[in-house]
Coordinates of C-alpha atoms in Angstrom, one line a residue:
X1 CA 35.0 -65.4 -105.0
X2 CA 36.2 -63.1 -107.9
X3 CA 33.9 -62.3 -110.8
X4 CA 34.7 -59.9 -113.4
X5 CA 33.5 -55.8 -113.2
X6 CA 33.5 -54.6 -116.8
X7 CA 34.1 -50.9 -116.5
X8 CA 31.6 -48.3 -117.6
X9 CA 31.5 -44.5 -117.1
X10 CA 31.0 -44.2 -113.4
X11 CA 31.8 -41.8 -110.7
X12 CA 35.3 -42.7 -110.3
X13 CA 36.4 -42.5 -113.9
X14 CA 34.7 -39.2 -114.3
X15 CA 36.9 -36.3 -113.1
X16 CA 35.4 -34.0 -111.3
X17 CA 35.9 -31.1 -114.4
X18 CA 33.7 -33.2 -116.2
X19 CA 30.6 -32.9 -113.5
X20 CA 31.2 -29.2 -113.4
X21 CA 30.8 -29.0 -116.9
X22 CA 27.9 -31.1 -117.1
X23 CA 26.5 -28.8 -114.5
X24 CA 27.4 -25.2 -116.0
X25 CA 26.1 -26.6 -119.3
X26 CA 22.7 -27.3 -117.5
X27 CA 23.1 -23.8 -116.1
X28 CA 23.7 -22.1 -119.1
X29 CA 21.1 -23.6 -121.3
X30 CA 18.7 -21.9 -118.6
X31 CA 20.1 -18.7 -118.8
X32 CA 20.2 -18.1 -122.9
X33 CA 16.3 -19.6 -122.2
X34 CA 15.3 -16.6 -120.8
X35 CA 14.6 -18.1 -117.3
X36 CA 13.1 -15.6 -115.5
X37 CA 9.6 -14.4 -114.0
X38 CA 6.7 -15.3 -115.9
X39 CA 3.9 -12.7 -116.5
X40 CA 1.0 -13.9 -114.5
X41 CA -0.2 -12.9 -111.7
X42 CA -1.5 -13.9 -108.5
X43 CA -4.5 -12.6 -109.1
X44 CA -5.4 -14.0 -112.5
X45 CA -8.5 -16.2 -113.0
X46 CA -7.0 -18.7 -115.2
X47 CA -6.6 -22.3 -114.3
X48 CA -2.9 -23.0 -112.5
X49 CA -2.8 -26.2 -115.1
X50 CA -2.8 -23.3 -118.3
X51 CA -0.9 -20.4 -115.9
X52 CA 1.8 -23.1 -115.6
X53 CA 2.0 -23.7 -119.2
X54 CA 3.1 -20.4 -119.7
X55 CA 5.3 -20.7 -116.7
X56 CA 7.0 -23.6 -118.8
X57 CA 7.2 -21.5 -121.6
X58 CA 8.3 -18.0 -120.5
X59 CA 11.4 -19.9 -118.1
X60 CA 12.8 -21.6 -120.6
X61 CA 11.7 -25.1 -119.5
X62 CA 11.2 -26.7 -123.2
X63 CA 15.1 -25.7 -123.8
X64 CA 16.0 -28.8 -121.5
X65 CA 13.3 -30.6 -121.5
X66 CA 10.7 -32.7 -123.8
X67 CA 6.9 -32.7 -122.9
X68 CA 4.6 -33.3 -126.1
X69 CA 1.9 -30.6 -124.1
X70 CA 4.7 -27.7 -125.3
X71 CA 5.5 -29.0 -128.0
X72 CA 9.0 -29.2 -126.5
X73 CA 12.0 -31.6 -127.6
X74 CA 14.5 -30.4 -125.2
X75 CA 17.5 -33.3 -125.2
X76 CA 19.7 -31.6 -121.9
X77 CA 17.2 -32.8 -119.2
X78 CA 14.7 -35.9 -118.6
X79 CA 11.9 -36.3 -120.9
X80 CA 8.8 -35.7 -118.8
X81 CA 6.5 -37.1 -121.1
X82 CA 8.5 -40.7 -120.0
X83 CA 9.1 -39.6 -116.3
X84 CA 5.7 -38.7 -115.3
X85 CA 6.7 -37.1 -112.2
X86 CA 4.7 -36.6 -109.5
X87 CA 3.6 -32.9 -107.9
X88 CA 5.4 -32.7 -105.2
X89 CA 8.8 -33.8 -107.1
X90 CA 8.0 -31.3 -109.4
X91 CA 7.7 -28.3 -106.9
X92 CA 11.0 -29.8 -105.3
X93 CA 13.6 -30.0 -108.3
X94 CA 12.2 -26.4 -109.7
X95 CA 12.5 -25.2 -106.2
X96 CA 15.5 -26.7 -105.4
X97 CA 17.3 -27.9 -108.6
X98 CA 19.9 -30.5 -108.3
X99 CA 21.2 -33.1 -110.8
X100 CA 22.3 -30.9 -113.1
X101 CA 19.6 -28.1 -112.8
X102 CA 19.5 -24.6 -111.6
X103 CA 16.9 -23.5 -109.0
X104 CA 14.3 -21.6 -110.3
X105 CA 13.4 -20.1 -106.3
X106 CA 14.8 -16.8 -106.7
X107 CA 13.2 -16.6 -110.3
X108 CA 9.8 -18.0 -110.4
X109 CA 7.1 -17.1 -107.3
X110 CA 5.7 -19.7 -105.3
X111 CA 2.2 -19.9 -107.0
X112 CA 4.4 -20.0 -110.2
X113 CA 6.2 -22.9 -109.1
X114 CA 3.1 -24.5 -108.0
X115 CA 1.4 -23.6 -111.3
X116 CA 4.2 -25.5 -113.5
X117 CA 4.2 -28.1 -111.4
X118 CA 0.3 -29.0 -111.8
X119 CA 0.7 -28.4 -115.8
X120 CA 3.4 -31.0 -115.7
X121 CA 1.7 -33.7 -113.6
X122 CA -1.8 -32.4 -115.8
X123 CA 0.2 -33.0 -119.0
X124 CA 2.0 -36.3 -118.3
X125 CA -0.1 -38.3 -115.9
X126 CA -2.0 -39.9 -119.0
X127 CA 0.9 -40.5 -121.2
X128 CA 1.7 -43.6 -122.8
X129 CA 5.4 -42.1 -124.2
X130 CA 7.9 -44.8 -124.4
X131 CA 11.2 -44.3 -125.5
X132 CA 11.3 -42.4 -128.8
X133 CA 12.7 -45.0 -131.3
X134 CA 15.9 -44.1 -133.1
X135 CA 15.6 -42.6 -136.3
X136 CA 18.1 -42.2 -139.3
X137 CA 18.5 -39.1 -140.6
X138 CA 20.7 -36.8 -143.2
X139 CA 23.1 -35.8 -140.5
X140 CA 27.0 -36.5 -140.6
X141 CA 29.6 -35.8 -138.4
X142 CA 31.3 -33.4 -140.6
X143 CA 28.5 -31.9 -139.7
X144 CA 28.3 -31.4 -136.8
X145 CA 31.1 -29.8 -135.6
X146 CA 30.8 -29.2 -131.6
X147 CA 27.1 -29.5 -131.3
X148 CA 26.5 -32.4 -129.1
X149 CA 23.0 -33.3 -130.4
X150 CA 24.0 -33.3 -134.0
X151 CA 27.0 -35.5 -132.7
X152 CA 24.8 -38.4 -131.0
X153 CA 22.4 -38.3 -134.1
X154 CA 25.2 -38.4 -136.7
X155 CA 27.1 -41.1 -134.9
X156 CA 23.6 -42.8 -134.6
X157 CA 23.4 -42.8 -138.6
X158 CA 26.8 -44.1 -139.0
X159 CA 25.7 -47.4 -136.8
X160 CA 22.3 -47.6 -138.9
X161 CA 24.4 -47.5 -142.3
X162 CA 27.4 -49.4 -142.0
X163 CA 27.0 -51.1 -138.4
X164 CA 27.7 -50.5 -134.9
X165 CA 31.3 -51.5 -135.3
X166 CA 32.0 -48.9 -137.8
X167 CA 30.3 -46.0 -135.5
X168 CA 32.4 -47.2 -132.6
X169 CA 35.6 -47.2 -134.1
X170 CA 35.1 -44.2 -135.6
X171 CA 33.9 -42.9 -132.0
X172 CA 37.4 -44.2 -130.8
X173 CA 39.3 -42.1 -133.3
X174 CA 37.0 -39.2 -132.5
X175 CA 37.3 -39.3 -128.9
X176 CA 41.3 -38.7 -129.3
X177 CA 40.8 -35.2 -131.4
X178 CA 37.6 -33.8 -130.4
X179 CA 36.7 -32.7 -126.9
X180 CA 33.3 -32.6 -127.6
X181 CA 32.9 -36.2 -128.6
X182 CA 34.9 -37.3 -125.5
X183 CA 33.3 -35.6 -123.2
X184 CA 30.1 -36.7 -124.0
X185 CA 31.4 -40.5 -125.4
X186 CA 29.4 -42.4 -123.2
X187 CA 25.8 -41.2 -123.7
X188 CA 26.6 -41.1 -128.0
X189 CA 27.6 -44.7 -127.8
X190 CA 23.9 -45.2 -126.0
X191 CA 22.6 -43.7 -129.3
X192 CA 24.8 -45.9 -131.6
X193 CA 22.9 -49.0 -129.6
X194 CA 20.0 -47.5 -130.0
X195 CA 20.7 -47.0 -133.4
X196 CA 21.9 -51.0 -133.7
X197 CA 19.0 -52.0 -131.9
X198 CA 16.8 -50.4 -135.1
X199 CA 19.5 -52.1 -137.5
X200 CA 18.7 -54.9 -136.1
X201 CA 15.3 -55.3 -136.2
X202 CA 14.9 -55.3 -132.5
X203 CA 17.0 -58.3 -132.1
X204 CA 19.0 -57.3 -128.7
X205 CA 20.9 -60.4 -129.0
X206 CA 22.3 -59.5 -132.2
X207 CA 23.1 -56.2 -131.6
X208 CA 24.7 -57.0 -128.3
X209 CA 27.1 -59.2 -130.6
X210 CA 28.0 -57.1 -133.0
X211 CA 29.0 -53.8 -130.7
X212 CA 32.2 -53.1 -128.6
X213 CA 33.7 -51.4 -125.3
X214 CA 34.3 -48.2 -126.8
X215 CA 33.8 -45.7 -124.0
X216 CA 32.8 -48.2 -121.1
X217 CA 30.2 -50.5 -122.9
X218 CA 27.7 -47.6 -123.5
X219 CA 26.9 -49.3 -126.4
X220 CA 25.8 -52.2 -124.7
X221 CA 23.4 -50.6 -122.2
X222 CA 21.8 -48.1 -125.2
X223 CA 20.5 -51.7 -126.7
X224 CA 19.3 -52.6 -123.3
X225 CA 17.2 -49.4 -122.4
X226 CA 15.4 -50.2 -125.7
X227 CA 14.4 -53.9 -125.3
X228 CA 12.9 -52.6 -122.5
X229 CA 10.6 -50.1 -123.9
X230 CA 6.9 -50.1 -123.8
X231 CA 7.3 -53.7 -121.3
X232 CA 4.6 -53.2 -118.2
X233 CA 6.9 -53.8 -114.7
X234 CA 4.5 -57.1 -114.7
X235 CA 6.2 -58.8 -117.7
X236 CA 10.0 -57.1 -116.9
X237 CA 11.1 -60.5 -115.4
X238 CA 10.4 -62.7 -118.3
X239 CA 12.1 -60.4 -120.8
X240 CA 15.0 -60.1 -118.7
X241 CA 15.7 -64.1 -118.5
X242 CA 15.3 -64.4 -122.3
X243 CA 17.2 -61.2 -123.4
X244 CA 20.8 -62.6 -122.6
X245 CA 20.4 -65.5 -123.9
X246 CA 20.8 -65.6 -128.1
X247 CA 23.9 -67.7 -129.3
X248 CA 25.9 -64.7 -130.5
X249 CA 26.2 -63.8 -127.1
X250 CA 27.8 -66.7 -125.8
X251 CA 31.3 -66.9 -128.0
X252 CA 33.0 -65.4 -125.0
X253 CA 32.3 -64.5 -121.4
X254 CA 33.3 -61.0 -121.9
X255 CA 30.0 -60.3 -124.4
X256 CA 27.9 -61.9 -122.2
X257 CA 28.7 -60.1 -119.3
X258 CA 28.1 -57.3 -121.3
X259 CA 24.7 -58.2 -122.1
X260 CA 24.1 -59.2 -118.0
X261 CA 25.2 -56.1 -116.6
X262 CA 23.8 -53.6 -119.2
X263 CA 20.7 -55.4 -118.2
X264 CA 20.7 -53.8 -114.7
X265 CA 21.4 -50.4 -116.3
X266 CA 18.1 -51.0 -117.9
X267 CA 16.6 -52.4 -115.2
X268 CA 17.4 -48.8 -113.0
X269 CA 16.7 -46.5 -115.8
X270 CA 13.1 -48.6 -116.6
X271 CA 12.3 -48.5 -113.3
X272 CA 13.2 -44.8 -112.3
X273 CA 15.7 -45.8 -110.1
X274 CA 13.6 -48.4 -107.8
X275 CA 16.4 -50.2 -106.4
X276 CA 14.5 -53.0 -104.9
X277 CA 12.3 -53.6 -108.1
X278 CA 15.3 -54.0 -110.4
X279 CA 17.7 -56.2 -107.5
X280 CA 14.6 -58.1 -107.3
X281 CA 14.3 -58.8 -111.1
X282 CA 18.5 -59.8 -111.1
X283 CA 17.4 -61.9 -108.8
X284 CA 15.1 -63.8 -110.4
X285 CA 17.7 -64.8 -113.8
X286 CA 18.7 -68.1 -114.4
X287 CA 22.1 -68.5 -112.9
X288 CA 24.1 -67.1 -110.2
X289 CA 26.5 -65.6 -112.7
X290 CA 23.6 -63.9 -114.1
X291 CA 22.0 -62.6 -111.0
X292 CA 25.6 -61.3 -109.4
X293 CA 26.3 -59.6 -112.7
X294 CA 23.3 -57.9 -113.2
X295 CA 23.5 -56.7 -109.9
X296 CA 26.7 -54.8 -110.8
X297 CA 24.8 -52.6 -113.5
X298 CA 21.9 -51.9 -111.0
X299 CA 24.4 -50.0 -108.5
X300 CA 26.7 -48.6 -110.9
X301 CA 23.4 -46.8 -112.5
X302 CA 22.6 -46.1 -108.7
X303 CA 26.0 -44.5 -107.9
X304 CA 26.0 -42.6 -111.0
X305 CA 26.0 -38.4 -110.3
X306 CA 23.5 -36.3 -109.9
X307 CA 23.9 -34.9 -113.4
X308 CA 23.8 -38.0 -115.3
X309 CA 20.5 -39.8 -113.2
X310 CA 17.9 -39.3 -115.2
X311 CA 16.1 -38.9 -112.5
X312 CA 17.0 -38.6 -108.5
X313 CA 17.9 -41.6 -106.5
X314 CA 16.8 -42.0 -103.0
X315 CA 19.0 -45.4 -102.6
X316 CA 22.1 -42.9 -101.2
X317 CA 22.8 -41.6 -98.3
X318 CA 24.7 -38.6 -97.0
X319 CA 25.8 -39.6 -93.5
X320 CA 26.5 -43.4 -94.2
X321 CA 28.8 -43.4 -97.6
X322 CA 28.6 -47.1 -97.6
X323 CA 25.0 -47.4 -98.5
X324 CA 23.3 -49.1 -99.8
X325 CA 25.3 -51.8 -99.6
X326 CA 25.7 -52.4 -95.6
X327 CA 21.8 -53.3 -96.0
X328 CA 21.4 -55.0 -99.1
X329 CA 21.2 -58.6 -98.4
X330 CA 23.9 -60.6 -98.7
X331 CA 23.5 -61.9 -102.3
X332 CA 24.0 -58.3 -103.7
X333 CA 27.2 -56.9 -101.8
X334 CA 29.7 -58.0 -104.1
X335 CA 29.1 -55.5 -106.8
X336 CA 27.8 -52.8 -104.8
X337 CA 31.2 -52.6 -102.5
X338 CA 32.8 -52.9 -106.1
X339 CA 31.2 -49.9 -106.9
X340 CA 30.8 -47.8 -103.6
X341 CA 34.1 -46.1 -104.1
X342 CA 32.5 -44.3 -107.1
X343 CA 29.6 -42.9 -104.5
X344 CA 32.3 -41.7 -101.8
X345 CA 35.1 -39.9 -103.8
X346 CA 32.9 -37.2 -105.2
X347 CA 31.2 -36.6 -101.6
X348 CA 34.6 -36.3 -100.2
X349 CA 36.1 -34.1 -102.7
X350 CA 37.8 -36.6 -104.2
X351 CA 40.4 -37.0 -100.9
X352 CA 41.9 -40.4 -101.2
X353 CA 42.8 -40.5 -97.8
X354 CA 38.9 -39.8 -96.6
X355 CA 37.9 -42.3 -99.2
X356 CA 40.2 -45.1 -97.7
X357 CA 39.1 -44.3 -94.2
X358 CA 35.5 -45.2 -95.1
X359 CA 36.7 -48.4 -97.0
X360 CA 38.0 -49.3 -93.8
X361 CA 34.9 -49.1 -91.6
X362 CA 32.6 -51.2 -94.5
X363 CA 31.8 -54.9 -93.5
X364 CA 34.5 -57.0 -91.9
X365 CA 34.1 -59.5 -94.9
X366 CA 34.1 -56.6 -97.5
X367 CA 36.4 -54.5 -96.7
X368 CA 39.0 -56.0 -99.1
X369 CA 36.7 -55.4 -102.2
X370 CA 35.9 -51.7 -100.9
X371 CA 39.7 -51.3 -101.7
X372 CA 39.5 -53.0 -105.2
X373 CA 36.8 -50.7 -106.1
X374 CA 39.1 -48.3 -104.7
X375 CA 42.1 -49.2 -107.4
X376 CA 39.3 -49.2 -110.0
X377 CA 38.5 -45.5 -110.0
X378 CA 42.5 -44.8 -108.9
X379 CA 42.3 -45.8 -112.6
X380 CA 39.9 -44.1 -113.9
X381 CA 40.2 -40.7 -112.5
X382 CA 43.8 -41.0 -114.1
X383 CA 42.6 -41.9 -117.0
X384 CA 44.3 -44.9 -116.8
X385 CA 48.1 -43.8 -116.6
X386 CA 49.6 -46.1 -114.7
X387 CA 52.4 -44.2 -113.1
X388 CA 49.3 -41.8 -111.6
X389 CA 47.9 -44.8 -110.1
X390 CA 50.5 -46.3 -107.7
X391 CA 50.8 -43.1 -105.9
X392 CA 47.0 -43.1 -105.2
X393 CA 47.5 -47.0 -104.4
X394 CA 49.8 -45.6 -101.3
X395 CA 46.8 -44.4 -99.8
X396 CA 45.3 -47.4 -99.5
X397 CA 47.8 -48.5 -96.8
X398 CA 47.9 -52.2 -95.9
X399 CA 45.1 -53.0 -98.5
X400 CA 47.7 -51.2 -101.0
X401 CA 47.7 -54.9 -102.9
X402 CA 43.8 -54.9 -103.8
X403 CA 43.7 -51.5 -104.7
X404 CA 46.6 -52.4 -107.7
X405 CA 44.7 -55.3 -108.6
X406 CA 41.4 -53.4 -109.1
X407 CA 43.1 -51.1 -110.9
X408 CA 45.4 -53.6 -113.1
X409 CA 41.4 -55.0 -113.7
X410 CA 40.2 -51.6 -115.2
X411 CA 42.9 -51.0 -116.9
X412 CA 42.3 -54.3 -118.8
X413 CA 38.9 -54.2 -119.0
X414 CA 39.0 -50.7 -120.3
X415 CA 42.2 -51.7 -123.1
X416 CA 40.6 -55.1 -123.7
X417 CA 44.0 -55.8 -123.6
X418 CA 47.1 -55.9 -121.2
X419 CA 49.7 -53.8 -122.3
X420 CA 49.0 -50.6 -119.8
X421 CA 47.9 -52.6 -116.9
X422 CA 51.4 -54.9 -118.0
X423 CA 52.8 -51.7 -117.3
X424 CA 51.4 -51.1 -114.2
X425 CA 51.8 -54.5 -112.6
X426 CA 55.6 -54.3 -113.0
X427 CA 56.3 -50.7 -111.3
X428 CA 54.2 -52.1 -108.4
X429 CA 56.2 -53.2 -105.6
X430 CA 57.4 -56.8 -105.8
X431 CA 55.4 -58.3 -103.6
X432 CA 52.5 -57.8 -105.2
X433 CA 53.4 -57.9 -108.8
X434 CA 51.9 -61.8 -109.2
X435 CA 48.5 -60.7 -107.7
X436 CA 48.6 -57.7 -110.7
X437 CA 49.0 -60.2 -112.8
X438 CA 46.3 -62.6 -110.9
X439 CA 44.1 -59.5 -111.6
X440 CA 44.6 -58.9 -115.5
X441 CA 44.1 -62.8 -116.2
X442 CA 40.5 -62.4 -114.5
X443 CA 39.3 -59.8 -117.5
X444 CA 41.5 -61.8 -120.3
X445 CA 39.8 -65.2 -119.1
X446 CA 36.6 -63.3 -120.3
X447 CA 37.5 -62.6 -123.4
X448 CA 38.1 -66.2 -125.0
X449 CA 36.8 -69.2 -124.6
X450 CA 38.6 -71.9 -124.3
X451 CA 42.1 -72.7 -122.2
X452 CA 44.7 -72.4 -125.1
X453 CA 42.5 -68.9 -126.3
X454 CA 42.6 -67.6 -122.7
X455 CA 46.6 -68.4 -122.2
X456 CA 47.1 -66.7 -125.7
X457 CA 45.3 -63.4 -124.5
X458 CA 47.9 -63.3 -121.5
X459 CA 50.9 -64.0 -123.8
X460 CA 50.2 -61.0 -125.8
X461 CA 51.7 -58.7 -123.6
X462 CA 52.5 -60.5 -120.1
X463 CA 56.4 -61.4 -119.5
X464 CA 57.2 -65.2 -119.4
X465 CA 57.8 -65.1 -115.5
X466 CA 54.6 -63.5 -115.1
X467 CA 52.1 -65.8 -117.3
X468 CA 51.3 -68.1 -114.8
X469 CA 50.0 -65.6 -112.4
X470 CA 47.6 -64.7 -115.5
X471 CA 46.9 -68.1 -116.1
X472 CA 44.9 -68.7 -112.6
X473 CA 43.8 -65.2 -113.2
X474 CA 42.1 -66.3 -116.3
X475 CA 41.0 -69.8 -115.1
X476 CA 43.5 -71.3 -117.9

């Protein structure tokens, strides 16, 4: 059984440089806050609720994070008015940090942890905050220059103007030239759907039609994350098997997929990472297309980094890379061994050797897509360069043929197009060239419907001798 795995930022296709940025920015943002020891004391008579408030304020909290109680609009961390966090979470990730931020333990007391942590809970338990709705401002991207924030919101008012098309492309260009901007590609284009989504007028459907790729479908799950906002967990179900379903969405496989599996995104980042909850809801869609697609959004939000989670997942787990797809039931496996690769490579320092060995111990029946998944971030964390990829391939051993044909996948899932992973499939070794070329016609096939529309996306760029391998590929 071989269904398509669009590719989106994840793990894999993140080098680690990237994470370490992501983290030293969190880091740094702390430090030019002033983080530090507050001024009150052990002794003072005040509430802890109003002692942590100046806690908040005096370490720098508001710099990172938004909570309406503080008046704080802090973009760098989650917004806690949304999160609601509970105490004891609280006192764990200012005691502890993690994803992306510093601990405060050597800089705030005990009782001053404590206190920020009941303000927090005391501030947010109440709160009705939904995701804030985009909004269209004066900003442009000359601009902006390097400052992230005024990036997302200027590329959001592009997308609000003169459409979602014209932000992406210009994204594209962008992402070439600016480091900033590529860098950060993947959460702007979630602000360019937003942005769509308001365009729009909250039609997800439409929105979903008129976007792109750009960046690995970002744009995609940004409108998803909003058709989900304000919806009670009781009505999540019945807005999921209507949202992918508008006749824009069905004038090729590849769009519709889209929709599908930036539908689990949402499903992880509505549900704060409840695992169960949002399988349960892919689950429940109307077709087993649908339902196995889904799934693949749910675990690639699962397996994303610390530093891009908006909020800790407990679905991981440090002795046993492989979960949590040994116990998922057997329904769900296929996109979460599709994606488990992403979750080991970072844990093993990005080794490809270690990585293969724990391909090799998953499930008898899944061991083969553990090694596609494997080819799929050989790609990415090359960027997709082909001749980068075959040497990680080696590594792969015996199961050197899937890992080529996962990454001949990303590579044409990322291009929308076949000429690098053209490329790739004819330096591999002969023997496996046809299944490389098996492995591009399963993303082209998604992209046209139709036999004569699929054989004409292989023909663009496959050889003669090589078009009827991408003809099965692509169900043509």
């Amino acid at each position: 059984m071989r269904v398509n795995a669009f590719r989106d930022l994840v793990p894999g296709g993140m080098t680690p440089p990237f994470v370490l940025r992501l983290l030293a920015c969190a880091a740094a943002l702390a430090a030019l806050s002033g983080c530090g020891h507050s001024s009150t004391g052990d002794g003072s008579t005040r509430s802890a609720a109003k002692a942590g408030g100046e806690v908040f304020a005096s370490s720098g909290c508001g710099g990172c994070h938004t909570l309406g109680a503080a008046k704080s609009t802090g973009l760098m961390g989650p917004n806690l008015d949304q999160l609601k966090p509970a105490y004891a979470a609280v006192v764990r990730q200012v005691t502890a940090g993690g994803n992306g931020m510093p601990s405060f333990s050597s800089r705030l007391t005990g009782n001053e942890i404590r206190a920020v942590a009941t303000y927090v809970v005391a501030s947010t338990k109440n709160s009705t905050a939904a995701p804030i709705e985009f909004k269209p401002d004066n900003k442009r991207l000359a601009d902006c220059h390097n400052d992230y924030a005024c990036l997302k919101q200027a590329f959001g008012n592009l997308a609000f103007d003169s459409g979602p098309q014209k932000a992406l492309a210009t994204l594209a260009g962008m992402m070439r030239t600016n480091a900033t901007v590529n860098g950060g590609c993947h959460q702007i284009t979630h602000e360019i759907g937003h942005a769509a989504y308001v365009r729009y007028h909250h039609d997800a459907a439409l929105a979903l039609a008129n976007g792109a790729m750009t960046c690995w479908s970002g744009y995609y799950h940004g409108v998803v994350e909003r058709a989900f906002g304000g919806v009670p967990r009781a009505g999540v179900t019945v807005v999921a098997r209507r949202l992918c379903t508008g006749k824009a969405l069905h004038t090729s496989t590849f769009l519709l997929y889209q929709c599908v599996h930036g539908l689990g995104h949402g499903l992880m980042i509505y549900s704060q990472n409840d695992l169960p909850f949002s399988l349960g809801v892919c689950d429940r869609l109307k077709t087993l297309w649908d339902r196995s697609s889904c799934t693949g959004g749910v675990f690639m939000q699962n397996f994303l980094p610390g530093p891009m989670q908006m909020l800790p997942t407990k679905w991981l787990s440090k002795s046993n890379l492989l979960y949590p797809c040994t116990v998922v039931a057997a329904r769900d496996k296929l996109y979460c061994y599709l994606m488990v690769t992403s979750r080991i490579l970072p844990e093993v320092g990005y080794r490809w050797d270690v990585a293969a060995r724990w391909c090799r111990r998953a499930e008898k029946a899944w061991i083969v897509t553990c090694f596609q998944s494997f080819g799929r971030d050989a790609s990415g964390s090359t960027t997709q360069t082909p001749s980068r990829i075959l040497p990680i391939c080696k590594f792969a051993g015996t199961m050197e043929r899937e890992c080529i044909y996962g990454a001949a996948r990303d590579l044409t899932a990322n291009d929308a197009g076949a000429r690098r992973a053209t490329r790739l499939c004819l330096a591999a070794p002969a023997n496996v060239r046809a299944y490389c070329f098996e492995g591009i016609g399963t993303i082209l096939g998604g992209f046209a419907n139709g036999t004569a529309a699929r054989r004409a996306r292989c023909d663009e760029f496959v050889p003669p001798r090589w078009r009827p391998a991408c003809y099965g590929g692509a169900n043509a």
